[in-house]
Structure formats: structure tokens, C-alpha cells
Amino acid sequence: MQSSLTLYPLPNYSFGTKAPQLDEDQSVAARQARHMSDYARAGMRKTVEAVLLVHEHGHPHVLMLQVANSYFRLPGDYLKPGEDYVTGLKRALSEKLAPPLDPNDPISTNTQHVDWDVAELLGTWWRPHFDSYMYPYIPPHITKPKEEKRIYVIQLPDKHLLSVPKNLKLVAIPLFELHENAGRYGPQLSTLPNLLGRFQFVMG
Amino acid sequence: MQSSLTLYPLPNYSFGTKAPQLDEDQSVAARQARHMSDYARAGMRKTVEAVLLVHEHGHPHVLMLQVANSYFRLPGDYLKPGEDYVTGLKRALSEKLAPPLDPNDPISTNTQHVDWDVAELLGTWWRPHFDSYMYPYIPPHITKPKEEKRIYVIQLPDKHLLSVPKNLKLVAIPLFELHENAGRYGPQLSTLPNLLGRFQFVMG
């Protein structure tokens, strides 16, 4: 009944860079306006994010993207129309973290398609309105949530080249740093240690 | 990839009482002393607890035991030597919540053995030392944790009689009341909504 994940040491992975990937929205107001127009056209937004785990000295670390030396986020994306969560997550991870298709063309945004091993669903967050509040359940009296976000955990291979858009940093944050640290990491990232508690970690 | 749980309305369940079950330890110091002597004899304590879910108007509620009109806890117990988590959980739930074996002998502590449907592991908490702090991971440099607690979710049948020890109350707490409410419910109970977020709830 207990699922297991194999974690490899951080130095097993190598990190390159690739063309920058800028946010589509330049402000909170612009993001909200786009969400409203997307919702009017296509209904509830579906978002998918991934937890990639490594270990240092046997303690699990989560790979996160750091934006402009300030906030942290998991790699992921909104689903395209008709895309399912797992397919969309594999596409998003390849866009965000796979090596460029042609290493001699470093400004290309074409990336290799990696068949990421999507292991298990970790958690779900719901956005009832077009504001910033999300909840791990659909709040009472909400019949039409505006966004559903699913967070999956990935089983990484024992070695891998990850290529990071130049405007972002990829950092490995230990579980003990995230735990009960919503002030720095927000309510979603700070509760990842709780969501991961049910797994048996095998240190590879 | 998404697990599902069927929740039934609270009025589907009926609640009786049975003989009181008092805490074995009368103080925090006594509990810690017993933990230390148990550890010296039998090694790491293993604890198991259950999340039993119902719904009211479509919103999930967790059944919890309330002790002395103050603190809340999940039904569960320490494992006996050699007992596995699932067997121990079924025994503990029957002791805490199953009807008395003989309804005409209300002071008996013998209870029916119910074959509870243990659905999935939700989370794990570790106690590195003999104090009150627990973490959802083994903290770095801790090689011999003193306790491992596993929390499972139960698939309840559509109807059931639950018998509650007279010194305890069984209460149904909505997810929205637990969420981000560590002040009242503590770090374990307040993050149950996060752990339950990955389930699809079917309202029966």
C-alpha cells in the first residue's frame, strides 16, 4: 500500500541553459484579464505541475524554478484544449527542462521530447474565483471553479541533462526548508513535504 | 491515476456509546516516560490513525474524536509487537468505534470486529526525539527516529453504527474548517485537506 520513489544524488544530473521563456503576462492584472477571457471562451483552466526529486546526503530535495531571484515555482503549464493532465505535463516539462532539439541552435525554443515518468498524483488545488486564492478542495457553494491545478510527482531517471531557460534558475530545495515555511514558499510549495510523506524513498 | 472515495451523508451513520476508554498516561511527562521505556524494550514506536470521511451538502467532513471538550484526534493506536499497520488499524478502529460485542453488557470493553476497508495511505509523520515535535519526513542526521505514525483513509460503507467511548465525542469537521487552522487543530489535522486533495470524491 506504500508507494516508493527512487531518488538519485543531485550531482547525477547536469544542467544546461536554453532560450529564455518569459511569462505571457506582465502583471497580476494582465494575468487575471487573460484568465477571464480564456474562461469565457474555453471554461475552467486546467493547470499541471511537477515535483522532481533528488537527494543530498539522503535528504529529499525538490527541484524548483526561481524567477528573478525572488519567487519559486514548480515546472508546469496550463493544459491546451483537449489535452489530458499527463500528456500536458510531459509536454510542459519538455518545454521547460528538456535540452534544445538542436544544440547548435541555442536560441531555438524547440526542445527534445522526453518521455517523463509521471509516477503519481500528489495533490490538487482549486481556484474558486479569478483572484489569487486557491484551496485543496472545492469550497462550499462553489459550483464553477475557475481553475483546477494538479501536482504530480515524477520518477527521474538515474542520470539526466536538464536545460533551463536563461531567465530562470533551477534550485534544489530540501524538504526541511519547505516545511511550515509558507511565508517564503507559499501554501502550495510549503505543504509538499506533507504530500510526499506517504512515499517510501529509496536512495539510489 | 486519480483515486476515488465515495462519501455518504452524515445522517447515514448512527452513533451509540460504549464504555469509556481513558488515556493510559495521565500527563505529558508520564507519556514520555512510557515512550522511553517502550523504546528501550521494543524499539521505534509505530502508530496508526484513520481518516473517516462523510459529507454534508457535498462538502467532505472528517470524523474526529474530541477529548474533554478541548483537543481533537483521529481514531487510532500504537501497534502491538509484530502487528502490521493495516491489521493494527482495523483492530484500533474496532476498539474505538465498533459496537460492543454484547449490547446488553454496556460496560464491557469487548467490541465487534469490523473489517474496515483501509483504502490508502495518506501521510506519514516521524518523531525524531522523545518530545512533541513530529515531521512529515525523517529530519537530516536522524538515524533512529522514536516514532513513525501512518495515517490511512478508510472507505466507509454507506451505512454504519459507530459506538463512541463515553468519555469522548465524535465530531464531523469540514475540510474548510481544518485548512490552514494549525492554531486550533495542530499541524497534522490542519493539513489533512492537502493530503485529501488528490482524491476524487464521489458523493453517495
Coordinates of C-alpha atoms in Angstrom, one line a residue:
Chain A
M1 CA 0.0 0.0 0.0
Q2 CA 3.0 2.3 0.3
S3 CA 4.3 3.8 -3.0
S4 CA 8.0 4.1 -3.5
L5 CA 10.2 6.6 -5.3
T6 CA 13.9 6.3 -6.1
L7 CA 15.9 9.4 -5.5
Y8 CA 19.4 10.0 -7.0
P9 CA 22.1 12.4 -5.8
L10 CA 21.9 15.9 -7.2
P11 CA 25.4 15.6 -8.9
N12 CA 23.9 12.8 -11.1
Y13 CA 22.2 15.5 -13.0
S14 CA 23.8 18.0 -15.3
F15 CA 22.3 21.4 -16.0
G16 CA 22.5 23.4 -19.2
T17 CA 20.7 26.6 -20.4
K18 CA 18.4 27.4 -23.3
A19 CA 16.5 30.3 -24.7
P20 CA 14.6 32.4 -22.1
Q21 CA 10.9 31.7 -21.6
L22 CA 9.2 34.9 -20.5
D23 CA 5.9 35.0 -18.7
E24 CA 3.0 35.6 -21.0
D25 CA 1.5 38.1 -18.6
Q26 CA 3.5 41.1 -17.4
S27 CA 1.3 41.9 -14.3
V28 CA -1.2 40.3 -12.0
A29 CA -3.9 42.4 -13.6
A30 CA -2.9 41.1 -17.1
R31 CA -2.9 37.5 -15.9
Q32 CA -6.3 37.9 -14.4
A33 CA -7.7 39.5 -17.5
R34 CA -6.3 36.7 -19.7
H35 CA -7.8 34.1 -17.3
M36 CA -11.2 35.7 -17.6
S37 CA -11.1 35.8 -21.4
D38 CA -9.8 32.2 -21.5
Y39 CA -12.6 31.1 -19.2
A40 CA -15.3 32.8 -21.2
R41 CA -14.0 31.0 -24.3
A42 CA -12.9 27.6 -23.0
G43 CA -14.2 27.2 -19.4
M44 CA -12.3 26.1 -16.4
R45 CA -8.5 26.5 -16.7
K46 CA -6.6 23.3 -16.1
T47 CA -3.0 23.6 -14.8
V48 CA -0.5 20.9 -14.2
E49 CA 2.8 21.0 -12.3
A50 CA 5.6 18.5 -11.5
V51 CA 7.6 17.7 -8.4
L52 CA 11.1 16.4 -9.5
L53 CA 13.1 14.9 -6.6
V54 CA 16.8 14.4 -5.9
H55 CA 18.6 13.8 -2.7
E56 CA 21.7 15.3 -1.0
H57 CA 23.2 13.2 1.8
G58 CA 20.0 11.1 1.9
H59 CA 17.5 14.0 2.4
P60 CA 15.0 14.7 -0.4
H61 CA 15.1 18.0 -2.3
V62 CA 12.5 19.4 -4.7
L63 CA 13.7 20.9 -8.0
M64 CA 12.1 24.3 -8.4
L65 CA 12.4 27.2 -10.8
Q66 CA 13.3 30.5 -9.3
V67 CA 12.1 33.6 -11.1
A68 CA 14.1 36.9 -10.9
N69 CA 15.9 35.8 -7.7
S70 CA 12.6 36.1 -5.9
Y71 CA 9.7 33.6 -6.1
F72 CA 9.7 29.9 -6.6
R73 CA 7.5 27.7 -8.7
L74 CA 7.2 24.2 -10.0
P75 CA 7.7 23.4 -13.7
G76 CA 4.4 23.1 -15.4
D77 CA 1.8 24.8 -17.6
Y78 CA -1.8 25.3 -18.5
L79 CA -3.3 22.4 -20.5
K80 CA -4.1 23.1 -24.1
P81 CA -7.7 22.5 -25.2
G82 CA -8.4 18.7 -25.3
E83 CA -5.1 17.8 -23.6
D84 CA -5.2 15.4 -20.6
Y85 CA -3.2 16.1 -17.5
V86 CA -0.4 13.6 -18.0
T87 CA 0.1 14.4 -21.7
G88 CA 0.2 18.1 -20.9
L89 CA 2.6 17.6 -18.1
K90 CA 5.1 15.7 -20.3
R91 CA 4.8 18.5 -22.9
A92 CA 5.3 21.2 -20.3
L93 CA 8.3 19.5 -18.7
S94 CA 9.9 19.0 -22.1
E95 CA 9.4 22.7 -23.0
K96 CA 10.7 23.9 -19.6
L97 CA 13.5 21.4 -18.9
A98 CA 14.5 19.2 -21.9
P99 CA 17.6 20.0 -23.9
P100 CA 17.2 22.1 -27.1
L101 CA 16.4 20.0 -30.2
D102 CA 19.5 21.3 -32.0
P103 CA 22.3 22.1 -29.5
N104 CA 23.9 24.3 -32.3
D105 CA 20.8 26.5 -32.4
P106 CA 20.7 27.7 -28.8
I107 CA 18.1 30.4 -29.3
S108 CA 15.6 28.0 -30.7
T109 CA 12.7 27.2 -28.5
N110 CA 12.3 23.7 -30.0
T111 CA 13.1 21.1 -27.3
Q112 CA 13.6 17.4 -27.3
H113 CA 10.5 15.5 -26.3
V114 CA 11.4 13.5 -23.2
D115 CA 9.0 10.7 -22.1
W116 CA 8.9 11.7 -18.4
D117 CA 7.9 9.0 -16.0
V118 CA 4.8 10.6 -14.3
A119 CA 4.6 8.5 -11.1
E120 CA 1.6 9.6 -9.1
L121 CA -0.8 12.5 -8.4
L122 CA 0.3 14.3 -5.3
G123 CA -2.4 16.9 -4.8
T124 CA -5.0 19.2 -6.3
W125 CA -5.7 22.9 -5.8
W126 CA -8.9 24.8 -6.8
R127 CA -9.3 28.5 -7.6
P128 CA -12.9 29.4 -6.9
H129 CA -12.7 33.0 -8.3
F130 CA -10.5 34.9 -10.6
D131 CA -8.3 36.0 -7.7
S132 CA -5.2 34.5 -6.2
Y133 CA -6.7 32.2 -3.5
M134 CA -6.6 28.5 -4.1
Y135 CA -7.8 25.7 -1.9
P136 CA -7.1 21.9 -1.8
Y137 CA -10.8 21.3 -2.1
I138 CA -13.8 23.0 -3.8
P139 CA -15.1 25.4 -1.2
P140 CA -18.8 25.0 -0.3
H141 CA -21.3 26.8 -2.6
I142 CA -18.8 27.0 -5.5
T143 CA -20.2 25.2 -8.5
K144 CA -18.0 26.6 -11.2
P145 CA -14.4 26.9 -10.1
K146 CA -12.2 28.9 -12.4
E147 CA -9.1 26.7 -12.2
E148 CA -8.0 23.2 -11.2
K149 CA -4.3 22.6 -10.7
R150 CA -2.9 19.1 -10.3
I151 CA 0.6 18.4 -9.0
Y152 CA 2.2 15.1 -9.9
V153 CA 5.5 13.6 -8.8
I154 CA 8.0 12.4 -11.4
Q155 CA 10.3 9.4 -11.2
L156 CA 13.5 10.8 -12.6
P157 CA 16.0 8.5 -14.3
D158 CA 19.3 7.9 -12.6
K159 CA 21.1 10.5 -14.8
H160 CA 19.7 13.3 -16.9
L161 CA 20.6 16.6 -18.7
L162 CA 18.2 19.3 -17.8
S163 CA 18.2 22.6 -19.8
V164 CA 16.9 25.6 -18.0
P165 CA 15.6 28.8 -19.7
K166 CA 18.2 31.5 -19.3
N167 CA 15.8 33.8 -17.4
L168 CA 15.2 31.2 -14.7
K169 CA 17.3 29.3 -12.2
L170 CA 16.7 25.7 -11.2
V171 CA 17.3 25.2 -7.5
A172 CA 17.1 22.1 -5.2
I173 CA 15.2 23.0 -2.0
P174 CA 15.3 20.5 0.9
L175 CA 12.1 19.3 2.5
F176 CA 13.1 20.7 5.9
E177 CA 13.4 24.2 4.3
L178 CA 9.9 24.0 2.8
H179 CA 8.1 22.5 5.8
E180 CA 5.9 25.1 7.7
N181 CA 7.5 27.8 5.6
A182 CA 4.5 29.3 3.8
G183 CA 5.9 32.8 4.4
R184 CA 8.7 32.2 2.0
Y185 CA 7.3 29.5 -0.3
G186 CA 3.5 30.0 -0.2
P187 CA 0.8 27.5 0.9
Q188 CA 1.3 25.1 -2.1
L189 CA 5.1 24.6 -2.0
S190 CA 5.3 24.6 1.8
T191 CA 3.0 21.7 2.1
L192 CA 4.8 19.5 -0.5
P193 CA 6.6 17.7 2.4
N194 CA 3.2 16.6 3.8
L195 CA 2.1 15.3 0.4
L196 CA 5.4 13.4 0.0
G197 CA 5.2 11.9 3.4
R198 CA 3.4 8.8 2.2
F199 CA 6.2 7.7 -0.1
Q200 CA 9.0 5.3 0.7
F201 CA 12.1 7.0 -0.6
V202 CA 14.8 4.7 -1.9
M203 CA 18.2 6.5 -2.1
G204 CA 19.9 5.5 -5.3
Chain B
M1 CA -4.1 7.8 -11.8
Q2 CA -6.6 9.6 -9.6
S3 CA -8.0 7.5 -6.7
S4 CA -11.6 7.9 -5.7
L5 CA -13.5 7.7 -2.5
T6 CA -17.3 7.6 -2.0
L7 CA -18.6 9.8 0.8
Y8 CA -22.1 9.3 2.3
P9 CA -24.2 11.9 4.1
L10 CA -23.6 12.2 7.9
P11 CA -27.2 11.2 8.7
N12 CA -26.5 7.8 7.1
Y13 CA -24.5 6.9 10.2
S14 CA -25.9 6.3 13.6
F15 CA -23.9 6.8 16.8
G16 CA -24.1 4.9 20.1
T17 CA -22.0 5.0 23.2
K18 CA -19.9 2.4 25.0
A19 CA -17.6 2.0 28.0
P20 CA -15.1 4.9 28.5
Q21 CA -11.5 4.4 27.2
L22 CA -9.2 6.5 29.3
D23 CA -5.8 7.6 28.2
E24 CA -3.1 5.2 29.6
D25 CA -1.0 8.3 30.5
Q26 CA -2.2 11.0 32.9
S27 CA 0.4 13.6 31.9
V28 CA 2.8 14.6 29.2
A29 CA 5.7 13.5 31.4
A30 CA 4.1 10.1 32.0
R31 CA 3.5 9.6 28.3
Q32 CA 7.1 10.5 27.5
A33 CA 8.4 8.2 30.3
R34 CA 6.4 5.3 28.9
H35 CA 7.6 6.0 25.4
M36 CA 11.2 5.9 26.6
S37 CA 10.7 2.6 28.4
D38 CA 8.8 1.1 25.4
Y39 CA 11.6 2.2 23.1
A40 CA 14.3 0.7 25.2
R41 CA 12.4 -2.6 25.2
A42 CA 10.9 -2.8 21.7
G43 CA 12.5 0.0 19.5
M44 CA 10.7 2.6 17.4
R45 CA 7.0 3.1 18.3
K46 CA 4.6 2.6 15.4
T47 CA 1.4 4.4 15.4
V48 CA -1.6 4.2 13.1
E49 CA -4.5 6.5 12.6
A50 CA -7.6 6.7 10.4
V51 CA -9.4 9.3 8.4
L52 CA -13.1 8.5 8.2
L53 CA -15.0 10.8 5.8
V54 CA -18.6 11.8 5.4
H55 CA -20.2 14.6 3.6
E56 CA -22.7 17.4 4.5
H57 CA -24.3 19.2 1.5
G58 CA -21.5 17.8 -0.7
H59 CA -18.6 19.1 1.4
P60 CA -16.2 16.4 2.9
H61 CA -16.0 16.2 6.7
V62 CA -13.5 14.2 8.8
L63 CA -14.8 12.3 11.8
M64 CA -12.6 13.1 14.8
L65 CA -12.6 12.2 18.5
Q66 CA -12.9 15.2 20.8
V67 CA -11.3 14.7 24.2
A68 CA -12.6 16.7 27.2
N69 CA -14.2 19.4 25.1
S70 CA -10.8 20.5 24.0
Y71 CA -8.4 18.8 21.7
F72 CA -9.2 16.6 18.7
R73 CA -7.6 13.5 17.4
L74 CA -8.1 10.8 14.8
P75 CA -9.1 7.3 15.9
G76 CA -6.0 5.0 16.1
D77 CA -3.5 3.3 18.4
Y78 CA 0.1 2.2 18.8
L79 CA 0.8 -1.1 17.0
K80 CA 1.3 -4.2 19.2
P81 CA 4.6 -6.0 18.8
G82 CA 4.6 -7.8 15.4
E83 CA 1.4 -6.2 14.2
D84 CA 1.4 -4.6 10.7
Y85 CA -0.1 -1.2 10.1
V86 CA -3.3 -2.3 8.4
T87 CA -4.1 -5.1 10.8
G88 CA -3.4 -2.7 13.7
L89 CA -5.6 0.0 12.3
K90 CA -8.5 -2.4 11.9
R91 CA -8.1 -3.6 15.5
A92 CA -7.8 0.0 16.8
L93 CA -10.8 1.2 14.8
S94 CA -12.9 -1.7 16.2
E95 CA -11.8 -1.0 19.7
K96 CA -12.5 2.8 19.4
L97 CA -15.6 2.8 17.2
A98 CA -17.3 -0.6 16.7
P99 CA -20.4 -1.5 18.7
P100 CA -20.0 -3.5 21.9
L101 CA -19.9 -7.3 21.3
D102 CA -22.9 -7.7 23.7
P103 CA -25.3 -4.7 23.6
N104 CA -26.8 -5.9 26.9
D105 CA -23.4 -5.6 28.6
P106 CA -22.6 -1.9 28.0
I107 CA -19.7 -1.7 30.4
S108 CA -17.8 -4.4 28.6
T109 CA -14.8 -3.3 26.5
N110 CA -15.2 -6.2 24.1
T111 CA -16.2 -4.9 20.7
Q112 CA -17.3 -6.4 17.4
H113 CA -14.5 -6.9 15.0
V114 CA -15.4 -4.8 11.9
D115 CA -13.4 -5.5 8.7
W116 CA -12.8 -1.8 7.9
D117 CA -11.9 -1.0 4.3
V118 CA -8.5 0.6 4.6
A119 CA -8.3 2.4 1.3
E120 CA -4.9 4.2 1.0
L121 CA -2.0 5.6 2.9
L122 CA -2.4 9.4 3.2
G123 CA 0.7 10.5 5.1
T124 CA 3.4 9.7 7.5
W125 CA 4.8 11.6 10.5
W126 CA 8.1 11.0 12.2
R127 CA 9.1 11.8 15.8
P128 CA 12.9 12.2 15.9
H129 CA 13.2 12.6 19.7
F130 CA 11.1 11.8 22.8
D131 CA 9.5 15.3 22.6
S132 CA 6.3 16.5 20.9
Y133 CA 7.7 17.5 17.5
M134 CA 6.9 15.4 14.5
Y135 CA 7.8 16.0 10.9
P136 CA 6.4 14.5 7.6
Y137 CA 10.0 13.3 6.8
I138 CA 13.0 12.0 8.7
P139 CA 15.0 15.1 9.6
P140 CA 18.6 15.1 8.4
H141 CA 21.1 13.4 10.8
I142 CA 18.4 11.4 12.5
T143 CA 19.2 7.7 12.2
K144 CA 16.9 6.4 14.9
P145 CA 13.5 8.1 15.0
K146 CA 11.5 7.3 18.0
E147 CA 8.1 7.0 16.4
E148 CA 6.6 6.6 12.9
K149 CA 2.9 7.4 12.5
R150 CA 0.9 6.5 9.4
I151 CA -2.4 8.0 8.6
Y152 CA -4.7 6.0 6.3
V153 CA -8.1 6.9 4.7
I154 CA -11.0 4.5 5.2
Q155 CA -13.7 3.8 2.7
L156 CA -16.8 3.7 4.9
P157 CA -19.8 1.6 4.0
D158 CA -23.0 3.5 3.0
K159 CA -24.5 2.9 6.5
H160 CA -22.9 2.1 9.8
L161 CA -23.4 2.1 13.5
L162 CA -20.4 3.7 15.3
S163 CA -20.2 3.4 19.1
V164 CA -18.1 6.0 20.8
P165 CA -16.5 5.6 24.3
K166 CA -18.5 7.7 26.8
N167 CA -15.6 10.0 27.7
L168 CA -15.1 11.0 24.1
K169 CA -17.2 12.8 21.5
L170 CA -17.2 12.0 17.8
V171 CA -17.5 15.2 15.7
A172 CA -17.5 15.8 11.9
I173 CA -15.2 18.6 11.0
P174 CA -15.4 20.1 7.5
L175 CA -12.3 20.5 5.4
F176 CA -12.7 24.2 5.2
E177 CA -12.5 24.4 9.0
L178 CA -9.3 22.4 9.1
H179 CA -7.5 24.1 6.3
E180 CA -4.7 26.5 7.4
N181 CA -6.0 26.2 11.0
A182 CA -3.0 24.7 12.8
G183 CA -3.7 27.0 15.7
R184 CA -6.8 25.0 16.6
Y185 CA -6.1 21.6 15.1
G186 CA -2.3 21.3 15.1
P187 CA 0.0 20.6 12.1
Q188 CA -1.3 17.1 11.4
L189 CA -5.0 17.6 11.4
S190 CA -4.8 21.0 9.7
T191 CA -3.0 19.5 6.6
L192 CA -5.5 16.7 6.1
P193 CA -7.3 18.8 3.4
N194 CA -4.0 18.9 1.5
L195 CA -3.5 15.2 1.8
L196 CA -7.0 14.5 0.6
G197 CA -6.8 16.9 -2.4
R198 CA -5.6 14.1 -4.7
F199 CA -8.8 12.1 -4.3
Q200 CA -11.9 12.3 -6.5
F201 CA -14.8 12.4 -4.1
V202 CA -18.0 10.7 -5.2
M203 CA -21.0 11.9 -3.2
G204 CA -23.2 8.9 -2.5

